mmCIF file of C-alpha atoms (C1' of nucleotides) in Angstrom:
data_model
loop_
_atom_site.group_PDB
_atom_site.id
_atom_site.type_symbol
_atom_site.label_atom_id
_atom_site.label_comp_id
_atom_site.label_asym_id
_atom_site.label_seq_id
_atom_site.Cartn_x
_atom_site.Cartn_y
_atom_site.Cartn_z
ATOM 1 C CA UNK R 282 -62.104 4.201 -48.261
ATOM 2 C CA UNK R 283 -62.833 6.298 -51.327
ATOM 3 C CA UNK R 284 -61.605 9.754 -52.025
ATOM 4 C CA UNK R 285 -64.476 11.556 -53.487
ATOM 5 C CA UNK R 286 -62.975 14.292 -55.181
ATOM 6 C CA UNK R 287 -61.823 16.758 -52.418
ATOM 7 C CA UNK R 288 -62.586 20.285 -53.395
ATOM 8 C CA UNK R 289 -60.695 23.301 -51.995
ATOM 9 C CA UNK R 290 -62.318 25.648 -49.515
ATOM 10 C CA UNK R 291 -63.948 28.203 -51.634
ATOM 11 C CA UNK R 292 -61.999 30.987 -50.020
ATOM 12 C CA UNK R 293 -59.074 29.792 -51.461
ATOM 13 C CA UNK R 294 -60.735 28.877 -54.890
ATOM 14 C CA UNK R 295 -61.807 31.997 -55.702
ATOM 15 C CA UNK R 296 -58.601 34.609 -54.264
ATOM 16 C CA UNK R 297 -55.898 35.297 -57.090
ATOM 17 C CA UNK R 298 -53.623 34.417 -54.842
ATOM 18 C CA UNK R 299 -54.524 31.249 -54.636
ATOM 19 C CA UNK R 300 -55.014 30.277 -58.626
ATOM 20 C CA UNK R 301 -52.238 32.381 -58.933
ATOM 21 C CA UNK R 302 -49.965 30.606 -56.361
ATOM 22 C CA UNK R 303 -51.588 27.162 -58.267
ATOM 23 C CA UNK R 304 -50.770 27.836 -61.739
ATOM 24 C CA UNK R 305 -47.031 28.917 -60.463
ATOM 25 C CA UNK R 306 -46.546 25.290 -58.672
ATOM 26 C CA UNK R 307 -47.624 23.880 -62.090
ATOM 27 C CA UNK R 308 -45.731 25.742 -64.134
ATOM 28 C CA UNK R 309 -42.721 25.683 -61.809
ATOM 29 C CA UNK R 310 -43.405 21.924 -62.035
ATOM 30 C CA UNK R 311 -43.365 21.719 -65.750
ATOM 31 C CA UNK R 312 -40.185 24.312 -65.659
ATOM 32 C CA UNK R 313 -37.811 22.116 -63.024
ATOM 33 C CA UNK R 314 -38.598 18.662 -64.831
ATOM 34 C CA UNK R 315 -37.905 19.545 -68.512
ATOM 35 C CA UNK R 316 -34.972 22.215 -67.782
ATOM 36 C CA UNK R 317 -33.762 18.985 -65.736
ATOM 37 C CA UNK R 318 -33.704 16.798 -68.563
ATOM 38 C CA UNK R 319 -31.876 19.246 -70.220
ATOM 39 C CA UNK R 320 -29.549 20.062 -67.012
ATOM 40 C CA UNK R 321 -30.857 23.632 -66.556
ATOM 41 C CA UNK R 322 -32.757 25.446 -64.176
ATOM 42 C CA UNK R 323 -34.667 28.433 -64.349
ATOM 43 C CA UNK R 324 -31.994 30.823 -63.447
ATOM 44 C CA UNK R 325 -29.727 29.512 -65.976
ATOM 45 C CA UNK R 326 -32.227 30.432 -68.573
ATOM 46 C CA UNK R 327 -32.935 33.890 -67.397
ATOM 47 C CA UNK R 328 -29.572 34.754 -67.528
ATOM 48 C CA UNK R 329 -28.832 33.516 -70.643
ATOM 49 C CA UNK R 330 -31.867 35.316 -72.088
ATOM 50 C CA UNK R 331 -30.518 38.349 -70.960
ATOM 51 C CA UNK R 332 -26.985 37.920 -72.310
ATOM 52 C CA UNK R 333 -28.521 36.960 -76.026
ATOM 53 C CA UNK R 334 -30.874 39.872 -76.203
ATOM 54 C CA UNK R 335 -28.460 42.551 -74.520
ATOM 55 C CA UNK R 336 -25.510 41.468 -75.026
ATOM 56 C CA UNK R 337 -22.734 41.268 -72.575
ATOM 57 C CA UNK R 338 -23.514 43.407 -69.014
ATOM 58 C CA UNK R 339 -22.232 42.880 -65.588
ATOM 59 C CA UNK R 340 -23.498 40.674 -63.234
ATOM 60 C CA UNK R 341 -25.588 43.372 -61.177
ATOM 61 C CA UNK R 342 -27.083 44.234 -64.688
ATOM 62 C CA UNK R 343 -28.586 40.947 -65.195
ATOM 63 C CA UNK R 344 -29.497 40.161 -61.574
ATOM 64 C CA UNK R 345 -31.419 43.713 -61.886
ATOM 65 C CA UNK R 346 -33.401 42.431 -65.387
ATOM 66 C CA UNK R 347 -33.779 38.902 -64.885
ATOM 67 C CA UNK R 348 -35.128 39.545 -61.219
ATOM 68 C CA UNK R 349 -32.355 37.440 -59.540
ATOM 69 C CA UNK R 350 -30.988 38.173 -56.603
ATOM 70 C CA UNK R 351 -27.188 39.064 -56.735
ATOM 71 C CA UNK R 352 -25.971 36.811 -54.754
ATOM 72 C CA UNK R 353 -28.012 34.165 -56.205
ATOM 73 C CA UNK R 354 -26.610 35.145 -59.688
ATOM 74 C CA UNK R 355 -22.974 34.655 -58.948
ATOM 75 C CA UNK R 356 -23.668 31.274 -57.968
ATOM 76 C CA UNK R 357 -25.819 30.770 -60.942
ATOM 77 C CA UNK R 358 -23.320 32.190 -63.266
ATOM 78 C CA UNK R 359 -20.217 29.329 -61.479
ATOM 79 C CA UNK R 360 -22.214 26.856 -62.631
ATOM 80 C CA UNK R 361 -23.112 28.106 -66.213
ATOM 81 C CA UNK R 362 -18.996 28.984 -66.288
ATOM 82 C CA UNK R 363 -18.719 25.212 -65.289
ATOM 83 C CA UNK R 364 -20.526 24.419 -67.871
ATOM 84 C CA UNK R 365 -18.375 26.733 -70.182
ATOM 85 C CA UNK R 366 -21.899 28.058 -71.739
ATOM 86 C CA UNK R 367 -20.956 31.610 -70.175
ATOM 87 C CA UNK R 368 -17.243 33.399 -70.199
ATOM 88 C CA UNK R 369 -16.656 35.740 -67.229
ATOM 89 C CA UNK R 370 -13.978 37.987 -67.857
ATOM 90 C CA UNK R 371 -12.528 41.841 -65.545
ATOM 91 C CA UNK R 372 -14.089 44.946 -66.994
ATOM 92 C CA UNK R 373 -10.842 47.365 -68.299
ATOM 93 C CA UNK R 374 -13.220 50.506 -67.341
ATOM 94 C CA UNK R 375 -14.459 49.542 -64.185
ATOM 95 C CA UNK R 376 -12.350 47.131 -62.001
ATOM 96 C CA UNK R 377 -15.590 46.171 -59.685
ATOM 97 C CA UNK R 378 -17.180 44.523 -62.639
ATOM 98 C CA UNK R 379 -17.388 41.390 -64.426
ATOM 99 C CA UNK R 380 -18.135 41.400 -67.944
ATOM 100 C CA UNK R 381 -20.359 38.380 -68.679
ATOM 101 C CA UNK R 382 -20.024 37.092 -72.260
ATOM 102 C CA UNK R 383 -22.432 34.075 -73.725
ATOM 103 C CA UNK R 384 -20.433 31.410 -75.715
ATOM 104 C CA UNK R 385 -21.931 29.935 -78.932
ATOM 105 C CA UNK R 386 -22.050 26.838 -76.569
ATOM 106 C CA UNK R 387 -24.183 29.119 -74.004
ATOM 107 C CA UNK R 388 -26.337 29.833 -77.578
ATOM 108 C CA UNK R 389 -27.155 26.540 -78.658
ATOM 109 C CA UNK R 390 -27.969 25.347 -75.127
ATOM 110 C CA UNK R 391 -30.635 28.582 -75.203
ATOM 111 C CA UNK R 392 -32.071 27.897 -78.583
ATOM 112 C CA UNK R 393 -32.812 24.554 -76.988
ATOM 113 C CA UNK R 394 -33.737 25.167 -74.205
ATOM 114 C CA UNK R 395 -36.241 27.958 -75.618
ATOM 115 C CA UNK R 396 -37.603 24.855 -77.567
ATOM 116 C CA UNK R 397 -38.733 23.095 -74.406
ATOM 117 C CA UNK R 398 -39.830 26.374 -72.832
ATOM 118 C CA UNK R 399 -42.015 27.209 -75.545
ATOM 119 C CA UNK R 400 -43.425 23.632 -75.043
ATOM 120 C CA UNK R 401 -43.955 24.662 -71.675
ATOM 121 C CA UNK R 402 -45.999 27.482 -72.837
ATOM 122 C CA UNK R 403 -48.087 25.258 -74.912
ATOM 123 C CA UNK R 404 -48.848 22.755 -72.124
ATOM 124 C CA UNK R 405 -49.618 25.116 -69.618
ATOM 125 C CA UNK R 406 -51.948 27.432 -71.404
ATOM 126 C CA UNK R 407 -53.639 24.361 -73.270
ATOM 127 C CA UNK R 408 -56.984 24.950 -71.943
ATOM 128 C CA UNK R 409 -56.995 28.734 -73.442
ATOM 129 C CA UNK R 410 -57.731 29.972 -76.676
ATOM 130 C CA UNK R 411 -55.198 32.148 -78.389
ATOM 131 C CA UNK R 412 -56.775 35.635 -77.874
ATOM 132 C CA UNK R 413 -57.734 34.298 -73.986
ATOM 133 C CA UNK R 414 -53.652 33.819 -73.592
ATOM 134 C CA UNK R 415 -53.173 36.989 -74.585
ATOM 135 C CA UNK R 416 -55.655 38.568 -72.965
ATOM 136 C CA UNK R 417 -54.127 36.486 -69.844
ATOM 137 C CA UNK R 418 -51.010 37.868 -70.448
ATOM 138 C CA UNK R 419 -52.225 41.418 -70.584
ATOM 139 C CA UNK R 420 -53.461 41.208 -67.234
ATOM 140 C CA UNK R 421 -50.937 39.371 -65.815
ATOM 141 C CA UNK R 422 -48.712 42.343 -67.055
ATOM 142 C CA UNK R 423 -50.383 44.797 -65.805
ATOM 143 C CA UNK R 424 -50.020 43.399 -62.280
ATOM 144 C CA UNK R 425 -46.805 42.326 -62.480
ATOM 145 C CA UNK R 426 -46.047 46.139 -63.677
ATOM 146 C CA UNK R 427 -48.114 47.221 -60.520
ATOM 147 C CA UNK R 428 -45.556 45.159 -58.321
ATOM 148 C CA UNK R 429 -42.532 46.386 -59.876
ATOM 149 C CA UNK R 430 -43.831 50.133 -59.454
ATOM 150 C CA UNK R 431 -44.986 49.820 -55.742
ATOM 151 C CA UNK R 432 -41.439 48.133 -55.033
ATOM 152 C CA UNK R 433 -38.759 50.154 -55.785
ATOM 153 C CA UNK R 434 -35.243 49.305 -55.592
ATOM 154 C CA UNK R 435 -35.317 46.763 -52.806
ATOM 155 C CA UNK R 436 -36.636 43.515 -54.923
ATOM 156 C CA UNK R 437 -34.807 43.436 -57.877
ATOM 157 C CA UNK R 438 -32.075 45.432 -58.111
ATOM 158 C CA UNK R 439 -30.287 44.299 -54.945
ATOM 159 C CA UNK F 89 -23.569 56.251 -62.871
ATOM 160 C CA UNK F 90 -26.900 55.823 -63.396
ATOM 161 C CA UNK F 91 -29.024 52.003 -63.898
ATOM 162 C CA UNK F 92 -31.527 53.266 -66.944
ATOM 163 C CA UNK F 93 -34.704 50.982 -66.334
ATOM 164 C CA UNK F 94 -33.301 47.708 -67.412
ATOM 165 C CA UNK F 95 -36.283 45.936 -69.015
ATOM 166 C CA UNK F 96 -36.684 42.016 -68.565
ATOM 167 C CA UNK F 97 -35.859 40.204 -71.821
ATOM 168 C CA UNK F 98 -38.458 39.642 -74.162
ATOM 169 C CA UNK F 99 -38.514 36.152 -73.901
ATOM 170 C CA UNK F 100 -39.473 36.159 -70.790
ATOM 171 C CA UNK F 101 -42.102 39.410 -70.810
ATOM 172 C CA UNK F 102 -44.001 37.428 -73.102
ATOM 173 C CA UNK F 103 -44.385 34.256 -71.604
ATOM 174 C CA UNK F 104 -46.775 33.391 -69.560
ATOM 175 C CA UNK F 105 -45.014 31.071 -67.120
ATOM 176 C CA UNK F 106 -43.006 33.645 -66.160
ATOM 177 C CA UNK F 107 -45.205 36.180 -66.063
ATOM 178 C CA UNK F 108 -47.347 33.685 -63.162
ATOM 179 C CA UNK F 109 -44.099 33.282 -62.168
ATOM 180 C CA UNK F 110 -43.615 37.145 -60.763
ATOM 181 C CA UNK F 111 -47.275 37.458 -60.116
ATOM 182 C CA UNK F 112 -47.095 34.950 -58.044
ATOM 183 C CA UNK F 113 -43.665 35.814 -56.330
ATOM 184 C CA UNK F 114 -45.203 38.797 -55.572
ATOM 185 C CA UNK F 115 -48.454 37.858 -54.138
ATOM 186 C CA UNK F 116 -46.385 35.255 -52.036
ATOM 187 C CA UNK F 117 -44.124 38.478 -50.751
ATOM 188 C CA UNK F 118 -47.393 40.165 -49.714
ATOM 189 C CA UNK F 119 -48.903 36.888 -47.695
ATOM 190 C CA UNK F 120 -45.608 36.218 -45.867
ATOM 191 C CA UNK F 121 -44.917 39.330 -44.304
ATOM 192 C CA UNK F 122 -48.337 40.377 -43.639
ATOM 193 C CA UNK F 123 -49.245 36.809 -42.372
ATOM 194 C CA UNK F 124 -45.986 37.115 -40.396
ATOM 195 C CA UNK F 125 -47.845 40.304 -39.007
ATOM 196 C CA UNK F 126 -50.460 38.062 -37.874
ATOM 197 C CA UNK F 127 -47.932 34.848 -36.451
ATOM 198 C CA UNK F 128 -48.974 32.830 -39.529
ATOM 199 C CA UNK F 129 -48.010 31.531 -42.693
ATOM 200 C CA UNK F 130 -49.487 30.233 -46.027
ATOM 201 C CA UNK F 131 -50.018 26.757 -45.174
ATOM 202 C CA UNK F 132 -51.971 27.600 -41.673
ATOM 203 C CA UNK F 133 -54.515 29.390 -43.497
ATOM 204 C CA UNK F 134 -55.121 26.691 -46.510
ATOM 205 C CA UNK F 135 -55.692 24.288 -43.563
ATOM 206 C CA UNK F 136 -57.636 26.380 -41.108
ATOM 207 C CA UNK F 137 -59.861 27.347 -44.439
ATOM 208 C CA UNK F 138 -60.755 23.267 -45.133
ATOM 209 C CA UNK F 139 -61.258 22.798 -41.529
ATOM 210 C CA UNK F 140 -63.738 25.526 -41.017
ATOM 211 C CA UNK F 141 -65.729 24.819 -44.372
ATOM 212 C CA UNK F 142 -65.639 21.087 -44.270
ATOM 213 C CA UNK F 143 -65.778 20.817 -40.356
ATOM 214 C CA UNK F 144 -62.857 18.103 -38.983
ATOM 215 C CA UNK F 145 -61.342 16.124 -40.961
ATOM 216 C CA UNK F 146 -58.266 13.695 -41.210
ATOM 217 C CA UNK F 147 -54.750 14.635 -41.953
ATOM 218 C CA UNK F 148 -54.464 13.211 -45.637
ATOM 219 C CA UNK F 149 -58.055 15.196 -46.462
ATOM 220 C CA UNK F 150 -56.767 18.225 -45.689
ATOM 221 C CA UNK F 151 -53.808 17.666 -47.181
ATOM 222 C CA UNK F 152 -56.193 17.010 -50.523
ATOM 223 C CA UNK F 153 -58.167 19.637 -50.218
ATOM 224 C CA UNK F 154 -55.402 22.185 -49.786
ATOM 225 C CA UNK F 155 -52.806 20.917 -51.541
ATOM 226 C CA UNK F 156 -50.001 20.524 -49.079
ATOM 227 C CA UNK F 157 -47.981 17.463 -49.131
ATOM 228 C CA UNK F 158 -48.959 14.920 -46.265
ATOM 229 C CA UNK F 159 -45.692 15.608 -44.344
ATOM 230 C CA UNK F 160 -45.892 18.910 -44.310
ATOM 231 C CA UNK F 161 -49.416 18.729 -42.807
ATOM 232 C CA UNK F 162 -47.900 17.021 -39.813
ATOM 233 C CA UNK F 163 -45.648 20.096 -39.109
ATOM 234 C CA UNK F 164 -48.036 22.564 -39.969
ATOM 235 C CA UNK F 165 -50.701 21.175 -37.703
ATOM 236 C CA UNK F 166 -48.128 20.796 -35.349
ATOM 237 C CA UNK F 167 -47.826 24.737 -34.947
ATOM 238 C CA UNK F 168 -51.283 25.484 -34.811
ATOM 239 C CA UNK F 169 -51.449 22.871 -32.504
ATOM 240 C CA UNK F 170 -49.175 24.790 -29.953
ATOM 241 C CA UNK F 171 -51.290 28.147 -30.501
ATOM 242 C CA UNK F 172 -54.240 25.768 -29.643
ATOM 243 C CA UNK F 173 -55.925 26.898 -32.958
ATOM 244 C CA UNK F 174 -56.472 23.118 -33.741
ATOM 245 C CA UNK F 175 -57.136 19.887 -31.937
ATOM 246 C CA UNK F 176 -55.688 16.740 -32.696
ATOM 247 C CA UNK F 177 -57.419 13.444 -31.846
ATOM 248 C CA UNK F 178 -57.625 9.922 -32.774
ATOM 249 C CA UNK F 179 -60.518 8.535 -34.708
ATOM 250 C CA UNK F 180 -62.147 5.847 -32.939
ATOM 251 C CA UNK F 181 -63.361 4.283 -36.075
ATOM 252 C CA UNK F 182 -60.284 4.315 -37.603
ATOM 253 C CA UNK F 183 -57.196 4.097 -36.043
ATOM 254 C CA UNK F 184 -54.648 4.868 -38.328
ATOM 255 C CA UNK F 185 -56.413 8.566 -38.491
ATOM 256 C CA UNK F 186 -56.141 11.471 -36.476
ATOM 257 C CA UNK F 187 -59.323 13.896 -36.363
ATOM 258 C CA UNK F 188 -58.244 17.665 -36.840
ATOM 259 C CA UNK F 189 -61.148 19.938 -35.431
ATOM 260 C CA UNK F 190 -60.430 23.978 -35.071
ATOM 261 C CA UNK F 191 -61.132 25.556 -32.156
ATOM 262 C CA UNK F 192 -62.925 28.691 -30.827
ATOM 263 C CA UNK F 193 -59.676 30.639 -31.190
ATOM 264 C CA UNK F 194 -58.785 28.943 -34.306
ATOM 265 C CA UNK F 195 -61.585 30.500 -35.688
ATOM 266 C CA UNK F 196 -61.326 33.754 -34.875
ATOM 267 C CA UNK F 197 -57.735 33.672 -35.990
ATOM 268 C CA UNK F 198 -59.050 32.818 -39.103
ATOM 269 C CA UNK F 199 -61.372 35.327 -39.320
ATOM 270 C CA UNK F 200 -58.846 37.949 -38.701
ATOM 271 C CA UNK F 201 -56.975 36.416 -41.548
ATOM 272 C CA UNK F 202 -59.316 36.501 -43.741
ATOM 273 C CA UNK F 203 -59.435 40.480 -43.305
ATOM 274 C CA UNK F 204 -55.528 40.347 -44.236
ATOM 275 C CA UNK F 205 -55.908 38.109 -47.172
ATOM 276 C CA UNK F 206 -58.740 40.197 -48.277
ATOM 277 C CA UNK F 207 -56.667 42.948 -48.587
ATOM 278 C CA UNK F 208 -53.937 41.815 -50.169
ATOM 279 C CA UNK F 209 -56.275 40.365 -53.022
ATOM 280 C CA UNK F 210 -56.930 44.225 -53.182
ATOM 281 C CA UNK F 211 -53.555 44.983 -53.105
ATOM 282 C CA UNK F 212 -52.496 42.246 -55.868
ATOM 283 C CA UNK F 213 -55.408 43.386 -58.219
ATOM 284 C CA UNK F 214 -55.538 47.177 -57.826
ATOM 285 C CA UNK F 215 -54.474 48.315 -61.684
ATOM 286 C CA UNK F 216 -57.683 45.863 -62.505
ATOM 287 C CA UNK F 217 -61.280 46.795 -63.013
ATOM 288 C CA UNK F 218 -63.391 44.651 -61.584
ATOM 289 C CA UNK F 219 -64.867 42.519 -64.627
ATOM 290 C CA UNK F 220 -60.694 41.890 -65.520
ATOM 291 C CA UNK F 221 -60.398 40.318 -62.061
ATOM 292 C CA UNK F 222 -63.249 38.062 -63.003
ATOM 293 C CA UNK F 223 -61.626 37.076 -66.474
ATOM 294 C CA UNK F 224 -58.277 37.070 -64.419
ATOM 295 C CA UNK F 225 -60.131 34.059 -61.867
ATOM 296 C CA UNK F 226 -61.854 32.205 -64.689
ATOM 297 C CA UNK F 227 -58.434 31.746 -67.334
ATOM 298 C CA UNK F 228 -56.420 31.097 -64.078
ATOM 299 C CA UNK F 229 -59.223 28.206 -62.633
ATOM 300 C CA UNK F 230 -59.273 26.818 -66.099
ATOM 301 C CA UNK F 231 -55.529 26.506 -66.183
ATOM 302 C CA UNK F 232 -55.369 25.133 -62.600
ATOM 303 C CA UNK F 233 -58.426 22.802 -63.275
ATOM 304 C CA UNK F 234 -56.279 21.761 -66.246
ATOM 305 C CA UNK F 235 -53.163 21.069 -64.632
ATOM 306 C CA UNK F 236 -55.100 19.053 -61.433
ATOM 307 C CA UNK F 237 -57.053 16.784 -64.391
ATOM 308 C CA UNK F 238 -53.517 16.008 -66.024
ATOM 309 C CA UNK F 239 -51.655 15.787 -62.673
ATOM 310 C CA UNK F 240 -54.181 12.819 -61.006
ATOM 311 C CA UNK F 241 -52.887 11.372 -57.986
ATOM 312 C CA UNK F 242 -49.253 11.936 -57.689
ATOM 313 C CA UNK F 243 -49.276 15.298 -56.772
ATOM 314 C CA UNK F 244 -52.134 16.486 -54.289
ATOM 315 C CA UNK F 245 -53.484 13.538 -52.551
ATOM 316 C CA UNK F 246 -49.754 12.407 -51.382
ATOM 317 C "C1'" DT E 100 -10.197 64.437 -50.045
ATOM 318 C "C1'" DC E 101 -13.990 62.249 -48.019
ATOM 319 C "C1'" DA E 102 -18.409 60.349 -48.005
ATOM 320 C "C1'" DT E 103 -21.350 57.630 -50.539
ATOM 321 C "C1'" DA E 104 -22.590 54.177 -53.606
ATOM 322 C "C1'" DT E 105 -21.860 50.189 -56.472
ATOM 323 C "C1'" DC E 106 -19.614 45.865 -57.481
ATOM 324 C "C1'" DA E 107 -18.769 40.692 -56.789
ATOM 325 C "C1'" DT E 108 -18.753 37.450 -53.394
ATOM 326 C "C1'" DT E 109 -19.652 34.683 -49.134
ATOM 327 C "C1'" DG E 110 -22.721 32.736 -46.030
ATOM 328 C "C1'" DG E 111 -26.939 32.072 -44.144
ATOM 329 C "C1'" DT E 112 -32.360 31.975 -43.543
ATOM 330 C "C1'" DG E 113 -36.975 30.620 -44.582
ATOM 331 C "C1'" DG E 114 -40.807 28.953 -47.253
ATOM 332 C "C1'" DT E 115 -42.757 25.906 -50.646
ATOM 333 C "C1'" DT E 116 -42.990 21.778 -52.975
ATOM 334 C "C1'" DC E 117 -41.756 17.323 -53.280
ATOM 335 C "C1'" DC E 118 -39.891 12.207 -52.447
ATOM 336 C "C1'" DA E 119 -38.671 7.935 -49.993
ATOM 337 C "C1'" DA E 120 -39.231 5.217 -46.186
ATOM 338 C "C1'" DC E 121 -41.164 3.471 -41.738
ATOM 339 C "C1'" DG E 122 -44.503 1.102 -38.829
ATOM 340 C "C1'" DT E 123 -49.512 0.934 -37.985
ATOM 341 C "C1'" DT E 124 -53.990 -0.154 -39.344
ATOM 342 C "C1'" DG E 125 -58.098 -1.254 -42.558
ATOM 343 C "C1'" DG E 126 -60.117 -3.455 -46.358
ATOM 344 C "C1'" DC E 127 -60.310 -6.884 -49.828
ATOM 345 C "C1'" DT E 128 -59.371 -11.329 -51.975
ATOM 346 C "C1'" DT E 129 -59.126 -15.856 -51.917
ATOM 347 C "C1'" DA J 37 -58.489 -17.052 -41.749
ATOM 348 C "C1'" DA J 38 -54.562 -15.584 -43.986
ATOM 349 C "C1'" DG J 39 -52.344 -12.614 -46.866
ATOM 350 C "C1'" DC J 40 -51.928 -8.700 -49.707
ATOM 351 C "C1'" DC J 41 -52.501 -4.140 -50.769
ATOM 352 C "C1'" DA J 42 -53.780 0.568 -49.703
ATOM 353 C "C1'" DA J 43 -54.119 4.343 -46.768
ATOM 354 C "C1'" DC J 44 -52.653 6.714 -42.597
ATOM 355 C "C1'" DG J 45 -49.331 9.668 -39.755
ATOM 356 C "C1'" DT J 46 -44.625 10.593 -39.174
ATOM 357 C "C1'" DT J 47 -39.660 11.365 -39.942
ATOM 358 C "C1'" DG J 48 -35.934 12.951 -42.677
ATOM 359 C "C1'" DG J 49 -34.217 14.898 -46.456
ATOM 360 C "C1'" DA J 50 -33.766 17.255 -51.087
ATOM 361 C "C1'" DA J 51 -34.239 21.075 -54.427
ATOM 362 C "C1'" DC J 52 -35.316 25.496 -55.896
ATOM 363 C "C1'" DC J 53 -36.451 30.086 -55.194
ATOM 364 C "C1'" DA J 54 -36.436 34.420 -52.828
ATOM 365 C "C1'" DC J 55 -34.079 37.192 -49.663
ATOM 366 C "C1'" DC J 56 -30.795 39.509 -46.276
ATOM 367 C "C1'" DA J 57 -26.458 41.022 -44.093
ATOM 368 C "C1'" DA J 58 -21.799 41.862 -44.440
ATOM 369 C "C1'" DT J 59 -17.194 42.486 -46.542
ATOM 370 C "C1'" DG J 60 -13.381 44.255 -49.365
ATOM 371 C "C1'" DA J 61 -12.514 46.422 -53.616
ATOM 372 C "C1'" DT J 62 -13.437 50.184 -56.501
ATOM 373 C "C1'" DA J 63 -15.725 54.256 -58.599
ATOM 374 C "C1'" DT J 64 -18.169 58.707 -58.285
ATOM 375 C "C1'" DG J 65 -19.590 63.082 -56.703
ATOM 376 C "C1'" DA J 66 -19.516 66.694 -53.138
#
DNA sequence: TCATATCATTGGTGGTTCCAACGTTGGCTT
DNA sequence: AAGCCAACGTTGGAACCACCAATGATATGA
């Protein structure tokens, strides 16, 4: 009959794993249903952050700074090609490589898109004053930083 | 030639669901292949966690309580079933229910994971002092506790 | 030149999180 | 008592994300 407000174990309540593994759900939640509404996805938005603040790279390039796998950026890219918000065109100096170009289509779609990310932002960090987010997001850093350090090549580069 | 450090976008650096984002890609990296180590994944330890703090319970509790959708209770219960780490058995005062109870080597599975997970909280949280993993724990539980107030029913009791 | 490394691409795996539907059973309302 | 609604376990499937191995083309450095 009733619920009664099931609590987690308290192992799992109080590991940063955990609330970290939490909070990502959420905010992979949040993420997935507004970037749907606006027929996006995360990676699409990653790479088109990339192309707008350093300009046209190869596809390796942004796999290696948006933290997407290679593989999983060449499909990504098809469908933002499809989609004609990205142009993908041979590199004259280097025949291995695709130059990856954002179209002012590909720009407008960001801008929006960084509208309902910011939104994002807002909803999931509601709870938090403003120097608590950024003291969040200094610590966050820092382990992220850790991560990237103690894993060399083999995560992100590919 | 050479790759030159290729920075994330700024965008992204700065945001906070992506920052949880890699956090918690990278905690989830460490749990699967050191659980792996141990023949387990995530989900077994959320569940062998509830049933060892909250003693034996039904299949939709623990599901509550740790967060995992109904179904994949079934399946996960299923495999710790077949390692004999859990019991399944009807509830005589209600039929529709099973009653999960661990066993003796459930236990001491569990205790051997919580040695692993320990670790890898020390892992995860190494460039922090300790009082910045406490600030870390609180902003995170207020976020989560956030998101599970907003979120009521559809999303953890299944 | 030859070995090594990087590139884009294909194809596949596994884990997490979810949703819809089903038949069974319990509880509540009338 | 009958009927309705809710909860239970289970099945099957979807989506996204993260990852790995391999291949053919090409570039670089020894």
């Amino acid at each position: 009959m009733m619920t009664g407000d099931q609590a987690p174990p308290m192992r799992l309540k109080c590991a940063p794993s955990w609330l970290i593994n939490q909070a990502s759900a959420h905010s992979h939640r949040l993420v997935t249903e507004r970037f749907a509404a606006a027929d996006a996805r995360g990676y699409h938005y990653r790479l088109l952050a990339a192309l707008a603040e350093f300009g046209p790279a190869s596809q390796a390039e942004l796999g290696r700074r948006t933290g997407v796998d290679r593989s999983d950026v060449v499909a990504a890219l098809n469908e933002l090609a499809g989609k004609k918000l990205i142009e993908r065109s041979p590199d004259p100096t280097d025949r291995r490589r695709n130059i990856i170009t954002i179209t002012p289509e590909g720009g407008h779609h960001l801008s929006h898109l960084d509208g309902v990310l910011a939104q994002i932002q807002e909803d999931l960090c509601a709870p938090l004053s403003h120097t608590e987010r950024e003291e969040l997001i200094r610590l966050l850093t820092r382990i992220v930083d850790h991560a990237r350090a103690r894993a060399p090549e083999s995560l992100l580069g590919k």
